[in-house]
């Protein structure tokens, strides 16, 4: 969590360049008008956006049906996501886009593919037919566990074409995590690849699918993309090659006319319990919010080359690598590998090579590049850039200024966008032609979004002041539920305050009403912009036979924002050596994935607890970050535990 005192000392203000404003998709006048409409009548604002930016087969009858906490947007309306992302760019007024690049793809080894809208449409129709041929029907869930290759985009869009909700599992998750998600979502089929490229070498994926599906009763079909050519074992009768199925598939497939509330996808994210939640998004409202925000915030024009660096396995990739940009008819760049292969300038060379104009990335990446040195971006011509974005965690002013100067050449507006897996699309953000920016602030809510800062008692705070971030009115991209668990949905997001969405973040507003997001206030950590629950890591640790008890906290880290620290009491006593620490780190990787591997493990024979047995994480956080705890310890059961824990980092 950034130190709000130091954030608020940030006084620099950057005004939109008049030349930018003049050409902006949304200028000051538009923004003022939309803010007014959005505040007075958010439903009318969103209905206007839905009509303007999307093509509907059947118009809706009612814009919003709100039975808290359950919302239905555009009730009775029918549309198709793949139609909006593809077909309408091939016909009528959009027809000139037929041969425009929809996806520019570059693999880590340097191989490239440029896929036009017409070609993407053809491939999507073919794969939709492949899915049908495998028995996938409207409503069936399809799990995608893939590297960053065009086939992932094709598979997603094919799912939307036939109304089969997808659930993408990030390729960095382990076989165990994959199996949990396959089971929870009740998948019928898994689409994967032999592997992908990372850090200069192929990594395997199919093997994890085999492990996840060992003795699996429901999933009897697997489709495998050949990406690396590495050896894989194909299970007779279950596994089939993508290219073989595609060879015979027809390129004609009519888009299903789907209800606006038809499930579009389920994406798992961490919460404050050990079990990840399947966040459900639906068709019409989600697409309305992502297309509108993409157009307005990234100011996308037909001439842009847009690059969002997120992996499609996270929500940012769903909304702003694929659905938002393609619904806008834009050119979206996809890059397979790590930012620093074969050298620390790979990203900058990609920007120069493809002439990227709009670039959207995460603060953790920016901080990594600051550390690597300015000479790497300076080697390349980045003058094509005209707008920069940031997402995933609060951006510290130092990183903001570096991004502005070194990457943006002092001429690009920066949009710091706050949102969540649950919100579907951006919620708090500058509009680049209209809003003054301040380094470290996500500025103001998007028109039609009623974000507020509440006291713990549920009273709105008056700026300046801090509290808990909430959204008071439903918005079109909001999650519709947690897959299979309506009770948890209610408790998690709607029990703190009546009929008001509780985001789980702390926020401060300055005198001007600008939002400064302070980070999670629950037991959720933000590691490099990715959400990991402390309980998830704890349950992974205690599942190991050498662990009696474990408590996990985050400590501030210069690069990743937060680093995971685990306090573990080993069954065999605290004399257990480094070997056990290595074993446990590997164990967490196996249970969840490398992203959840603790940066540090400390052995202890007791954890600080309250009299009722609750672990006092606040104290552990202080200890992990080397701070003297100034907090209240009056409910602590055994004071000697604290002293011992402080010593534990020397072992
Ligand atoms: C959490 C959501 C959807 C973006 C990718 C992460 C933090 C996200 C910002 C920002 C400050 C941010 C919040 C939020 N966060 N963007 N611009 N400034 N904090 O999605 O995994 O669902 O995590 O990321 O804490 O609650 P996610």
GROMACS .gro file of N, CA, C and O in nm, residues 534-544 547 584 587-589 591-592:
model
   72
  534UNK      N    1  -0.390  -1.406   0.050
  534UNK     CA    2  -0.301  -1.461   0.152
  534UNK      C    3  -0.346  -1.602   0.192
  534UNK      O    4  -0.264  -1.690   0.213
  535UNK      N    5  -0.478  -1.622   0.198
  535UNK     CA    6  -0.531  -1.753   0.239
  535UNK      C    7  -0.500  -1.863   0.139
  535UNK      O    8  -0.484  -1.978   0.176
  536UNK      N    9  -0.496  -1.824   0.012
  536UNK     CA   10  -0.463  -1.922  -0.091
  536UNK      C   11  -0.322  -1.976  -0.069
  536UNK      O   12  -0.298  -2.096  -0.080
  537UNK      N   13  -0.229  -1.884  -0.043
  537UNK     CA   14  -0.090  -1.926  -0.023
  537UNK      C   15  -0.079  -2.004   0.108
  537UNK      O   16  -0.009  -2.105   0.116
  538UNK      N   17  -0.154  -1.959   0.210
  538UNK     CA   18  -0.152  -2.032   0.337
  538UNK      C   19  -0.204  -2.174   0.319
  538UNK      O   20  -0.144  -2.270   0.370
  539UNK      N   21  -0.314  -2.189   0.246
  539UNK     CA   22  -0.366  -2.326   0.237
  539UNK      C   23  -0.274  -2.413   0.153
  539UNK      O   24  -0.262  -2.533   0.178
  540UNK      N   25  -0.203  -2.351   0.056
  540UNK     CA   26  -0.102  -2.428  -0.018
  540UNK      C   27   0.008  -2.473   0.077
  540UNK      O   28   0.052  -2.589   0.074
  541UNK      N   29   0.052  -2.384   0.163
  541UNK     CA   30   0.162  -2.418   0.256
  541UNK      C   31   0.122  -2.528   0.354
  541UNK      O   32   0.195  -2.625   0.373
  542UNK      N   33   0.004  -2.513   0.415
  542UNK     CA   34  -0.033  -2.612   0.516
  542UNK      C   35  -0.070  -2.747   0.455
  542UNK      O   36  -0.081  -2.846   0.527
  543UNK      N   37  -0.087  -2.750   0.323
  543UNK     CA   38  -0.113  -2.880   0.260
  543UNK      C   39   0.015  -2.964   0.253
  543UNK      O   40   0.012  -3.080   0.215
  544UNK      N   41   0.129  -2.904   0.287
  544UNK     CA   42   0.255  -2.979   0.289
  544UNK      C   43   0.273  -3.043   0.427
  544UNK      O   44   0.249  -2.979   0.529
  547UNK      N   45   0.445  -2.875   0.735
  547UNK     CA   46   0.399  -2.746   0.787
  547UNK      C   47   0.284  -2.766   0.886
  547UNK      O   48   0.183  -2.829   0.855
  584UNK      N   49   0.932  -2.576   0.020
  584UNK     CA   50   0.801  -2.513   0.038
  584UNK      C   51   0.771  -2.412  -0.073
  584UNK      O   52   0.657  -2.401  -0.120
  587UNK      N   53   0.669  -2.608  -0.353
  587UNK     CA   54   0.537  -2.665  -0.327
  587UNK      C   55   0.426  -2.564  -0.360
  587UNK      O   56   0.325  -2.599  -0.423
  588UNK      N   57   0.447  -2.439  -0.323
  588UNK     CA   58   0.347  -2.336  -0.354
  588UNK      C   59   0.336  -2.319  -0.506
  588UNK      O   60   0.226  -2.305  -0.560
  589UNK      N   61   0.451  -2.322  -0.575
  589UNK     CA   62   0.448  -2.313  -0.721
  589UNK      C   63   0.365  -2.425  -0.781
  589UNK      O   64   0.290  -2.405  -0.876
  591UNK      N   65   0.124  -2.599  -0.630
  591UNK     CA   66  -0.017  -2.589  -0.592
  591UNK      C   67  -0.089  -2.477  -0.667
  591UNK      O   68  -0.204  -2.490  -0.704
  592UNK      N   69  -0.021  -2.363  -0.682
  592UNK     CA   70  -0.088  -2.246  -0.741
  592UNK      C   71  -0.022  -2.204  -0.872
  592UNK      O   72  -0.087  -2.188  -0.975
   0.00000   0.00000   0.00000
